[in-house]
mmCIF file of C-alpha atoms and ligand atoms in Angstrom:
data_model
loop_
_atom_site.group_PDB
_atom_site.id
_atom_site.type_symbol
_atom_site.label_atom_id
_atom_site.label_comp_id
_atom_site.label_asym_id
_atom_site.label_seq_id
_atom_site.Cartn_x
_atom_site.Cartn_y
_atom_site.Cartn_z
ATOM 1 C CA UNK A 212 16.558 71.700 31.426
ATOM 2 C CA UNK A 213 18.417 73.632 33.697
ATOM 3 C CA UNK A 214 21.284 76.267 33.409
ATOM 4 C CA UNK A 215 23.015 77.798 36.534
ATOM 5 C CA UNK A 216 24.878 81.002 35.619
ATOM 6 C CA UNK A 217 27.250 81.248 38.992
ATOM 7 C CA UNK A 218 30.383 83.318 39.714
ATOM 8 C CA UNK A 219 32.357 85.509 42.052
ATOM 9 C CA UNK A 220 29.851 88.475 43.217
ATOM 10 C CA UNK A 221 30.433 91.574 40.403
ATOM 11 C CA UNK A 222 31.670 89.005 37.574
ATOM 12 C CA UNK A 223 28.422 90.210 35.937
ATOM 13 C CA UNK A 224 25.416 87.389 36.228
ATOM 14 C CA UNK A 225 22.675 89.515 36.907
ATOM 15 C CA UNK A 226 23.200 92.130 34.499
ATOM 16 C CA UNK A 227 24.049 88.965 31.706
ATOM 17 C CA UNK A 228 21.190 87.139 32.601
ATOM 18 C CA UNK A 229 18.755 90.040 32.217
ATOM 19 C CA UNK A 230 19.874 90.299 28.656
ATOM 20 C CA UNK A 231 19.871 86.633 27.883
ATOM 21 C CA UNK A 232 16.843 85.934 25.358
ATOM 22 C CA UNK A 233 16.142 82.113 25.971
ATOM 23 C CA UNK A 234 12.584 79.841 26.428
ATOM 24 C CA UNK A 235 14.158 79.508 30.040
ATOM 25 C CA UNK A 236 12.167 81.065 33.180
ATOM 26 C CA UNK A 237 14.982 83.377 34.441
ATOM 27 C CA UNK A 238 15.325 83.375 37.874
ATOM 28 C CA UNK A 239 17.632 85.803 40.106
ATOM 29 C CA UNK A 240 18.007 83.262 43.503
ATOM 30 C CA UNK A 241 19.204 86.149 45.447
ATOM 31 C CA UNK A 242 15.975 87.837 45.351
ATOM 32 C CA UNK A 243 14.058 84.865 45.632
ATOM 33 C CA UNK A 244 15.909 83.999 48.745
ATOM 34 C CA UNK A 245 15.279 87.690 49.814
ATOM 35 C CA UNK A 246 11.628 88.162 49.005
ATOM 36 C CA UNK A 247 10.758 84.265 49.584
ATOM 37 C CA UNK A 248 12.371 84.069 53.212
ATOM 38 C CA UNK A 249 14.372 81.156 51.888
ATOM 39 C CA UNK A 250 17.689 81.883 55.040
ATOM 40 C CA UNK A 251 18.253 81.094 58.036
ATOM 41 C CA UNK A 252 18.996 84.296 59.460
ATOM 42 C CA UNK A 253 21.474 87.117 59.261
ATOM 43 C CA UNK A 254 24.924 86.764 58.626
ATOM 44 C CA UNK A 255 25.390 90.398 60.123
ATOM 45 C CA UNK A 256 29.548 90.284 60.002
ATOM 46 C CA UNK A 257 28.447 89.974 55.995
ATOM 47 C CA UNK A 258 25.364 92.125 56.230
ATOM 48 C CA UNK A 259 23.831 89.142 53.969
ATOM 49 C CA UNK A 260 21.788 85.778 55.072
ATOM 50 C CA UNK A 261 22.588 82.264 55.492
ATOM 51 C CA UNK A 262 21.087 80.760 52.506
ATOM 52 C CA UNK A 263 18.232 77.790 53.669
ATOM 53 C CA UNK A 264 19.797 75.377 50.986
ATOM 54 C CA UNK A 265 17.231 73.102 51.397
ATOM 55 C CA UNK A 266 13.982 75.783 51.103
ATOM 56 C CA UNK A 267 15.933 76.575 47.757
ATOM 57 C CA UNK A 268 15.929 73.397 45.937
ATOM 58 C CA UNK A 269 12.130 72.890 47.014
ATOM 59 C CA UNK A 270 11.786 75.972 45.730
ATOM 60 C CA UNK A 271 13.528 75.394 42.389
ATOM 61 C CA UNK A 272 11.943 72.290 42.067
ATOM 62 C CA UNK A 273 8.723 73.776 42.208
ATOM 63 C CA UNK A 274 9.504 76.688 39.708
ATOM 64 C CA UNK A 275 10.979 74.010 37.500
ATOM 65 C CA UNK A 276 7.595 71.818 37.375
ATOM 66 C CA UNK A 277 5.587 74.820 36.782
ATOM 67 C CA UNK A 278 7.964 75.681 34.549
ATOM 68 C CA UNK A 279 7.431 75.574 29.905
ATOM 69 C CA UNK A 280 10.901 74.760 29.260
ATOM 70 C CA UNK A 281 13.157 74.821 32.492
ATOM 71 C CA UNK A 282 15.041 77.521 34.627
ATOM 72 C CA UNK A 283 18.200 79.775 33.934
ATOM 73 C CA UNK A 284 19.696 80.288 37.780
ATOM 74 C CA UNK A 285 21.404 83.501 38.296
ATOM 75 C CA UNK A 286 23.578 83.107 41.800
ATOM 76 C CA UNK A 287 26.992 82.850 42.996
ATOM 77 C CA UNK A 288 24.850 79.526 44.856
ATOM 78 C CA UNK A 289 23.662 77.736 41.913
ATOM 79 C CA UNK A 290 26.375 75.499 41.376
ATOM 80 C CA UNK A 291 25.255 74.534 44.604
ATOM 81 C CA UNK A 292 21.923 73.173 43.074
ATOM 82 C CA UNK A 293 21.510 70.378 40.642
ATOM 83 C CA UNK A 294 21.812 71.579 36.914
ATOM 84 C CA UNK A 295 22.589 70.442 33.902
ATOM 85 C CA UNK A 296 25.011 72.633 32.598
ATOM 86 C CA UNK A 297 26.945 75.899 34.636
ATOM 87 C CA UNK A 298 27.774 78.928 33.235
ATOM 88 C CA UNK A 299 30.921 80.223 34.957
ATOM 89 C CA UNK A 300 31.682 83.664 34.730
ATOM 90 C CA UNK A 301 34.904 85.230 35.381
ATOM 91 C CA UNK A 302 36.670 88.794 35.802
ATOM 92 C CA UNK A 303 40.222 89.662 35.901
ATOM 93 C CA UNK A 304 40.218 90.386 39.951
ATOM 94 C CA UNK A 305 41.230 93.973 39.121
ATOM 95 C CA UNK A 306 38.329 94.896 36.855
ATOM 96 C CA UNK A 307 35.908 93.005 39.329
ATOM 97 C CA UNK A 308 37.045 94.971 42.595
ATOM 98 C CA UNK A 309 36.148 98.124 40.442
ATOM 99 C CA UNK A 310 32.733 97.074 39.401
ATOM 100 C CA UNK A 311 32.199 95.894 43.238
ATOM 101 C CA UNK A 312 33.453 99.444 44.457
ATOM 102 C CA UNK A 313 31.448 101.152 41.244
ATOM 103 C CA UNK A 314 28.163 98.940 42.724
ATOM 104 C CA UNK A 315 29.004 100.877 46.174
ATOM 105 C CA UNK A 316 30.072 97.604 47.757
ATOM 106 C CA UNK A 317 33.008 98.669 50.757
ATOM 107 C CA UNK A 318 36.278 97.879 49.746
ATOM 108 C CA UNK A 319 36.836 95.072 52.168
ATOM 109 C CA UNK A 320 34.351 93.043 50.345
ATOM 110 C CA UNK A 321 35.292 94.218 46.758
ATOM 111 C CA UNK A 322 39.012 92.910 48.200
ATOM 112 C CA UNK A 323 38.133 89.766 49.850
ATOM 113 C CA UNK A 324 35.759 88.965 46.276
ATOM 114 C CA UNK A 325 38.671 89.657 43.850
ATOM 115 C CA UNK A 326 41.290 87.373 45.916
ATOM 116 C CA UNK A 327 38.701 84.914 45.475
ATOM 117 C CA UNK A 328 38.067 85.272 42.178
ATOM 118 C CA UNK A 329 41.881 85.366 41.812
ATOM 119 C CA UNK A 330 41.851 81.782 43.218
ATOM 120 C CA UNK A 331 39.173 80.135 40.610
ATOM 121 C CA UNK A 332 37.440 79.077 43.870
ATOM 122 C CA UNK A 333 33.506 79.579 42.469
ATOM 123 C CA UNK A 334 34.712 77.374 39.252
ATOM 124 C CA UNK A 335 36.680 74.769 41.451
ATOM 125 C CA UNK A 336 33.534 74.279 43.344
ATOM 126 C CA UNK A 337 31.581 74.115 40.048
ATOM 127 C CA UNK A 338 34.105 71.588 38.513
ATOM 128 C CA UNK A 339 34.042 69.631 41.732
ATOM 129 C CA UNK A 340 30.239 69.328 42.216
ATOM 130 C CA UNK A 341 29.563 68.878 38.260
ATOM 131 C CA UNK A 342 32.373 67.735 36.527
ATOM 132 C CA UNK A 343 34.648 69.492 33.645
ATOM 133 C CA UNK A 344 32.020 67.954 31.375
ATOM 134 C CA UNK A 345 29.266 70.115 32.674
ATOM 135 C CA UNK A 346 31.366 73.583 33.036
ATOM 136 C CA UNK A 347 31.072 76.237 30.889
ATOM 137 C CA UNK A 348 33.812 79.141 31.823
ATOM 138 C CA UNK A 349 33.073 83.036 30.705
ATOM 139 C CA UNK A 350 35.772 85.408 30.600
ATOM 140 C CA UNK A 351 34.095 88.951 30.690
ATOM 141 C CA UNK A 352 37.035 90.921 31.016
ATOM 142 C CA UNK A 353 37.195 94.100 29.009
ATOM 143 C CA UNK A 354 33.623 92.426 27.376
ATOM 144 C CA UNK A 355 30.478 93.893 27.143
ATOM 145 C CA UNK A 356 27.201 92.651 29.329
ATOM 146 C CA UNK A 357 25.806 91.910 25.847
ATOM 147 C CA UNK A 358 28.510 90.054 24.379
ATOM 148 C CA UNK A 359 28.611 88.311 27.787
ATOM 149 C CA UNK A 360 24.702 87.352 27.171
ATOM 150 C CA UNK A 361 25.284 86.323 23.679
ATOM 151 C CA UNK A 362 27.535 83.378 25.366
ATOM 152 C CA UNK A 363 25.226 82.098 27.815
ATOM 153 C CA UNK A 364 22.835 81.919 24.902
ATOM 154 C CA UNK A 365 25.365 79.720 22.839
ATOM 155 C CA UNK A 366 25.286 77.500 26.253
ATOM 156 C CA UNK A 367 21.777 77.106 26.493
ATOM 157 C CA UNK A 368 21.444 76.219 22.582
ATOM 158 C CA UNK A 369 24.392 73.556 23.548
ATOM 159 C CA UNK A 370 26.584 74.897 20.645
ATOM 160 C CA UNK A 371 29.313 75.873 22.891
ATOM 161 C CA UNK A 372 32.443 73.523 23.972
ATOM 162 C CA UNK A 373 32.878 72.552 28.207
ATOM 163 C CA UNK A 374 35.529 74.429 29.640
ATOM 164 C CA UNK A 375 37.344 75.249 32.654
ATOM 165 C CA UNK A 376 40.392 76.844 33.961
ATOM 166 C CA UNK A 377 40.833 79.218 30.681
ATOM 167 C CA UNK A 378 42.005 82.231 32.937
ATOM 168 C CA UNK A 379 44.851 82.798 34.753
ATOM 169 C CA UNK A 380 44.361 85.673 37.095
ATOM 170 C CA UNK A 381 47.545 84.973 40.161
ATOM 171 C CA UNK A 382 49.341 87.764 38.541
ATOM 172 C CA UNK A 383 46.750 89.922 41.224
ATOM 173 C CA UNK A 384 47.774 88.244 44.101
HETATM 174 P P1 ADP B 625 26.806 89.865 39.835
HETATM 175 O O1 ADP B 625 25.339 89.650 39.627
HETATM 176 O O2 ADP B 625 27.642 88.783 39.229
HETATM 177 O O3 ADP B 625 27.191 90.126 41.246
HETATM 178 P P2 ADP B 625 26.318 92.393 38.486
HETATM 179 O O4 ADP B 625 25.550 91.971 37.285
HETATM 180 O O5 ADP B 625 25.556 92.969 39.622
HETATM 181 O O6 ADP B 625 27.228 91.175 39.015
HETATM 182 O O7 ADP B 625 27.441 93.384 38.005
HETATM 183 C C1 ADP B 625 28.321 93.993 38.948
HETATM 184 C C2 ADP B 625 28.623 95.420 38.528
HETATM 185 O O8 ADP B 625 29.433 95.389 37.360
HETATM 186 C C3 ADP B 625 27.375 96.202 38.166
HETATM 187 O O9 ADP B 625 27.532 97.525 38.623
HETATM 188 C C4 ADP B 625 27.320 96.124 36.652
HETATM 189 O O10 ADP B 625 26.740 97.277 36.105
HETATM 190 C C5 ADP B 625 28.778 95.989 36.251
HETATM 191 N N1 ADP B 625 28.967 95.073 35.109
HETATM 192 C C6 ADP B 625 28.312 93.925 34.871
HETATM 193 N N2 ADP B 625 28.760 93.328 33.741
HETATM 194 C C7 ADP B 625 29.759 94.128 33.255
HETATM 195 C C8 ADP B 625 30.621 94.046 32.125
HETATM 196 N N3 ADP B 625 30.573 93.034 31.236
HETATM 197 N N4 ADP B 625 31.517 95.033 31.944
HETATM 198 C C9 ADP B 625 31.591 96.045 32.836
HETATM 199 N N5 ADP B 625 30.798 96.191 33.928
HETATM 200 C C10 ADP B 625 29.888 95.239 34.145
HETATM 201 MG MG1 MG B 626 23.823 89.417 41.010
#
């Protein structure tokens, strides 16, 4: 079994998934990426790397076989990877330039994230690599990193609905 929790940077998957209580190995892919050397070099206009896509699903498959009962994926990549269901989570594009600027990101970034976010393209990509049947969108807005966990929980017991394009956020743009 395999759950990706992905999203627009500062819509809250790291802080979620550290809460999360599940039988899944939690894994934060940006670290792993980090510590593992899993890029292919600097993206320095981004001061971040170019992900090594393929390193990471060797990787995950590894982790996965060595794994009791599967992975929980924290990234705004894993949609990218095979899973069975993905955890979507979303911010009104106001709230998540704050927490961007808050997590001393510049406000370029915390700008260009939020437009993003205001055009669902992390969940279009989601719906378009996994299908409506495998998406499971998160509104966190005004919600607490708890409550937020308590969802993702409800995913990985499979006692929550599919769902996609609950939000409307163009009123930002
Ligand atoms: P991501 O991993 O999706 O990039 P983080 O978990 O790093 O996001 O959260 C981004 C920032 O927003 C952090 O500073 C965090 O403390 C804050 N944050 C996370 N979840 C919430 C929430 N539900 N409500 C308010 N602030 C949050
Ligand atoms: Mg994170």
């Amino acid at each position: 079994m395999r759950v990706a929790v992905t999203g627009t940077p500062g819509t809250g998957k790291t802080t979620a998934t550290e809460l999360v209580e599940t039988d899944l190995e939690v894994v934060h892919l940006n670290d792993v990426i980090r510590e593992e050397e899993l890029d292919e070099g600097t993206d320095e206009e981004r001061n971040s790397l170019f992900a090594d896509f393929d390193a990471i699903r060797d990787w995950l498959a590894e982790r996965e076989a060595e794994s009791e009962n599967g992975l929980l994926i924290d990234s705004h990549l894993a949609h990218h990877f095979d899973a069975d269901r993905v955890v979507v989570l979303r911010c009104h594009p106001e709230q998540l330039e704050k927490r961007l600027v808050e997590r001393g990101e510049t406000e370029a970034k915390a700008e260009e994230n939020a437009e993003s976010e205001a055009l669902d393209v992390i969940l279009s990509e989601a719906v378009a690599e996994h299908g409506t049947e495998s998406a499971y969108e998160i509104d966190t807005t005004d919600r607490t990193p708890e409550n937020v966990s308590t969802d993702i929980e409800a995913v990985i017991r499979g006692e929550r609905a599919p769902s996609a394009g609950t939000v409307d956020y163009l009123d930002y743009l």
